[in-house]
XYZ file of C-alpha atoms in Angstrom:
304
model
C -153.136 50.130 -38.890
C -149.558 50.204 -39.272
C -146.538 49.582 -36.821
C -148.027 51.813 -34.285
C -149.563 48.705 -32.787
C -146.518 47.765 -31.097
C -146.403 49.114 -27.824
C -145.791 48.515 -24.118
C -146.237 45.073 -23.254
C -147.802 43.738 -19.956
C -146.635 41.253 -17.511
C -144.477 39.079 -20.128
C -142.698 37.282 -17.448
C -145.844 35.270 -16.496
C -146.151 34.069 -20.089
C -142.516 32.795 -20.301
C -141.505 29.430 -18.791
C -137.830 30.260 -18.041
C -137.755 33.241 -15.893
C -134.045 33.102 -15.540
C -133.468 33.670 -19.186
C -135.938 36.621 -19.418
C -135.834 40.008 -17.865
C -138.630 42.528 -18.433
C -137.716 45.769 -16.404
C -140.145 48.720 -15.866
C -137.512 51.391 -15.769
C -139.894 54.368 -14.952
C -143.592 54.785 -14.559
C -145.109 58.063 -13.531
C -147.393 60.905 -14.703
C -148.727 59.307 -17.755
C -145.432 57.390 -19.174
C -143.869 54.099 -18.819
C -140.356 53.391 -19.786
C -139.463 49.518 -20.190
C -137.030 47.270 -21.577
C -137.131 43.395 -22.146
C -134.371 41.111 -22.752
C -134.640 37.404 -23.688
C -131.211 35.645 -23.317
C -132.268 32.691 -25.456
C -134.134 31.620 -28.389
C -137.720 32.252 -27.645
C -141.325 32.763 -29.410
C -143.783 34.340 -27.177
C -147.473 35.779 -27.930
C -149.647 37.377 -25.617
C -153.030 39.471 -25.998
C -153.446 43.091 -24.678
C -156.397 45.494 -24.824
C -156.422 49.198 -24.015
C -159.294 51.736 -24.912
C -157.205 54.860 -23.966
C -154.868 56.676 -26.620
C -151.171 56.399 -26.479
C -148.070 57.633 -28.056
C -145.513 54.754 -28.413
C -141.680 55.161 -29.057
C -140.319 51.344 -29.720
C -136.956 50.130 -30.377
C -136.247 46.329 -31.445
C -132.637 46.067 -30.575
C -132.494 42.230 -31.090
C -135.213 39.914 -32.564
C -138.456 40.391 -34.297
C -141.427 42.217 -32.651
C -144.841 42.216 -34.180
C -148.424 43.053 -33.471
C -151.804 41.639 -34.862
C -154.875 43.609 -34.300
C -158.063 41.653 -34.025
C -159.843 44.078 -36.176
C -157.882 43.538 -39.299
C -155.962 40.365 -38.548
C -153.182 41.714 -40.255
C -149.545 41.310 -38.577
C -147.134 44.298 -38.569
C -143.422 43.728 -37.889
C -140.523 45.588 -36.304
C -137.242 43.578 -37.052
C -133.736 44.111 -35.541
C -132.371 47.362 -35.475
C -135.568 49.082 -36.277
C -137.704 51.359 -34.352
C -141.235 53.132 -34.806
C -142.703 56.195 -33.429
C -146.387 56.215 -33.715
C -150.137 57.148 -32.104
C -152.919 54.683 -31.408
C -156.079 55.800 -30.216
C -156.957 52.281 -28.842
C -155.838 48.586 -29.346
C -156.954 45.148 -29.037
C -154.899 42.060 -30.411
C -151.740 40.055 -30.036
C -148.096 40.911 -29.540
C -145.305 38.677 -30.592
C -141.685 38.475 -29.744
C -139.219 36.125 -31.332
C -135.520 35.456 -32.148
C -132.430 33.796 -30.898
C -131.938 36.695 -28.691
C -134.680 39.306 -27.984
C -133.727 42.843 -26.789
C -136.509 45.581 -26.805
C -136.842 49.363 -25.493
C -139.943 51.306 -25.448
C -141.657 54.315 -23.976
C -145.406 54.424 -23.715
C -147.131 58.049 -23.109
C -150.747 58.855 -22.262
C -152.216 61.923 -23.655
C -151.482 63.807 -20.455
C -147.716 63.482 -21.119
C -147.377 63.558 -24.895
C -148.965 66.866 -25.465
C -146.024 68.394 -24.123
C -144.113 66.917 -27.008
C -146.111 68.805 -29.577
C -144.092 70.701 -32.013
C -144.758 71.284 -35.881
C -141.472 72.842 -36.957
C -140.802 69.850 -39.375
C -143.325 68.786 -41.947
C -143.465 65.388 -40.760
C -144.290 66.378 -37.116
C -146.974 68.788 -38.569
C -148.606 65.890 -40.338
C -148.201 63.557 -37.459
C -149.655 65.784 -34.863
C -152.579 66.728 -37.285
C -153.400 63.032 -37.421
C -153.066 62.746 -33.639
C -155.405 65.515 -32.887
C -158.001 64.108 -35.451
C -157.904 61.065 -33.312
C -156.448 58.810 -36.024
C -153.738 56.267 -36.195
C -150.304 58.025 -36.954
C -146.834 57.164 -37.787
C -143.864 59.414 -37.946
C -142.506 57.358 -40.922
C -144.345 55.002 -43.500
C -141.779 52.229 -42.638
C -139.720 51.298 -39.531
C -136.816 53.179 -39.403
C -133.022 51.826 -38.706
C -131.664 52.399 -35.272
C -129.078 55.063 -35.414
C -125.802 55.386 -33.269
C -127.083 58.583 -31.698
C -130.426 56.658 -30.535
C -128.517 53.807 -29.120
C -126.340 56.179 -26.967
C -129.525 57.727 -25.511
C -131.101 54.401 -25.017
C -127.850 53.210 -22.955
C -127.952 56.651 -21.113
C -131.551 55.856 -20.035
C -130.758 52.184 -19.151
C -127.765 53.187 -17.150
C -129.342 56.319 -15.528
C -127.217 57.238 -12.428
C -129.528 59.356 -10.596
C -132.739 58.531 -8.279
C -135.547 60.745 -6.940
C -136.402 63.915 -8.549
C -132.985 64.165 -10.327
C -133.833 60.603 -11.952
C -137.303 61.962 -13.039
C -135.927 65.078 -14.793
C -133.003 63.160 -16.303
C -135.234 60.480 -17.873
C -137.754 63.127 -19.147
C -134.865 65.062 -20.858
C -133.977 61.899 -22.523
C -137.448 61.059 -23.620
C -137.764 64.390 -25.335
C -134.154 63.912 -27.059
C -135.024 60.399 -28.354
C -138.448 61.755 -29.591
C -136.892 64.428 -31.606
C -133.975 62.144 -32.873
C -136.687 59.815 -34.257
C -138.490 62.957 -35.789
C -135.369 64.290 -37.427
C -134.557 60.864 -39.057
C -138.289 60.541 -40.160
C -137.872 63.859 -41.704
C -134.850 62.932 -43.728
C -136.256 59.785 -45.135
C -137.775 59.761 -48.616
C -141.497 60.209 -48.334
C -142.047 60.464 -52.063
C -141.392 58.114 -54.836
C -142.434 55.094 -53.133
C -142.584 51.692 -54.729
C -145.675 49.735 -55.116
C -144.090 46.329 -54.246
C -145.816 43.253 -55.463
C -146.308 40.594 -52.862
C -144.103 38.181 -55.012
C -141.155 41.136 -54.726
C -141.929 41.348 -50.989
C -141.286 37.611 -50.592
C -137.996 38.055 -52.647
C -136.888 40.950 -50.624
C -137.423 38.930 -47.494
C -135.332 36.064 -49.347
C -132.500 38.446 -49.655
C -132.320 38.846 -45.709
C -132.042 35.175 -45.395
C -129.569 35.201 -48.207
C -127.346 37.769 -46.484
C -127.517 36.005 -43.226
C -126.353 32.674 -44.881
C -123.645 34.292 -46.775
C -122.323 36.676 -43.738
C -118.766 36.189 -44.065
C -118.362 36.373 -47.759
C -117.579 39.410 -49.997
C -121.177 40.268 -51.367
C -122.124 42.328 -54.321
C -125.597 43.647 -55.238
C -125.161 42.059 -58.800
C -124.660 38.582 -57.242
C -127.592 39.098 -54.973
C -129.793 40.389 -57.737
C -128.949 37.242 -59.804
C -129.343 34.639 -56.865
C -132.935 36.050 -55.882
C -134.109 37.337 -59.035
C -134.807 40.815 -58.506
C -133.435 43.548 -60.821
C -130.954 46.232 -59.285
C -133.410 49.023 -59.038
C -136.160 46.915 -57.131
C -133.346 45.444 -54.802
C -131.970 48.655 -53.681
C -135.366 50.823 -53.860
C -137.330 47.823 -52.624
C -135.099 46.857 -49.594
C -134.749 50.306 -48.365
C -138.209 51.171 -48.465
C -139.412 47.676 -46.834
C -136.971 47.392 -44.200
C -135.516 50.944 -43.440
C -132.012 50.285 -44.335
C -129.727 49.431 -47.374
C -128.694 45.931 -48.117
C -125.294 46.700 -47.068
C -126.378 48.507 -43.828
C -128.187 45.336 -43.153
C -125.048 43.108 -43.724
C -123.291 45.446 -41.328
C -125.877 44.994 -38.695
C -125.939 41.292 -38.926
C -122.226 41.210 -38.854
C -122.063 43.327 -35.859
C -124.829 41.726 -33.959
C -123.014 38.353 -34.613
C -119.847 39.720 -33.389
C -121.600 40.812 -30.145
C -123.203 37.723 -29.430
C -120.018 35.657 -30.090
C -118.015 38.088 -27.623
C -120.784 37.669 -25.050
C -121.499 33.977 -25.252
C -118.130 32.402 -25.930
C -114.388 32.757 -25.122
C -113.412 34.152 -28.447
C -111.102 37.303 -28.312
C -111.702 40.392 -30.358
C -108.909 39.673 -32.894
C -110.554 35.977 -33.418
C -113.898 37.699 -34.128
C -112.351 40.815 -36.215
C -110.634 37.932 -38.400
C -113.694 35.697 -38.845
C -115.571 38.842 -40.011
C -113.086 39.620 -42.594
C -111.017 42.511 -40.929
C -107.465 42.282 -41.298
C -106.734 44.766 -38.558
C -108.742 44.158 -35.235
C -108.446 47.914 -34.753
C -110.690 48.731 -37.625
C -113.083 46.123 -36.239
C -113.175 47.831 -32.933
C -113.731 51.398 -34.567
C -116.476 49.847 -36.674
C -118.032 48.146 -33.738
C -118.065 51.345 -31.594
C -119.702 53.341 -34.508
C -122.290 50.697 -34.694
C -123.195 50.331 -30.933
C -121.487 53.512 -29.421
C -119.159 51.471 -27.031
C -115.997 49.475 -27.809
C -116.085 45.596 -28.002
C -113.690 45.705 -24.836
C -116.425 47.125 -22.585
C -118.557 44.083 -23.070
């Protein structure tokens, strides 16, 4: 059991006390496919139980917050953190899902066998391996670890959320975007290093999680890998290789992610200007901040 356990949640709003601060949208449901989004507008920690016996293929994107799944069979918890995504197959599931964070935003697609069979393609080695496991009825992940959400993937998700069509045109449009997103995930998985994986000790896993906390606490400082290695007690190789393997991004990619997420939240929740936020993050030119923001989110901060 891996991160495939995280899939389409059921009736979350019934489990959440303040419905005004929580939005669960079923964007599309038809012919063996559900497309959904969840948004929590304040700090939340929510756990709910689900059970399904039918096989499913799940594309899950944690845009903000931490999502996790804990199967009853193993009792082990699997995480997808902010700006990470997974693509996996599950023959069945019974266990608990959790969502938590100061702000939670997720996007997902859950497909039944009648639908996901149309996506079968084995042109890439990772797809061949993935579909061999699926056809054997075994749990399968397109990547060994959750992958960082790319700019192209965010753009497709935005296009799905802002779909301008209705009726049959909407159905065709969304189905095309599901296919596009699926192959973007597969192409990314193919480019990730599948060989030479570190065997990370539990103590080092704790230190790597401590790296994330250290980065969050020193968000506005000019950090270096040497400084982080010294503070956390990890050598340079374990820090770089282990962090990328465990979290799907480099330390500095994570730093950029934290800074951009902070910038978006401040711009949405306060009256701070783009210039003020840019200077807070260490940009001497607000134009460069706007370019970096657009490169990360796919749109300009002025569009918030």
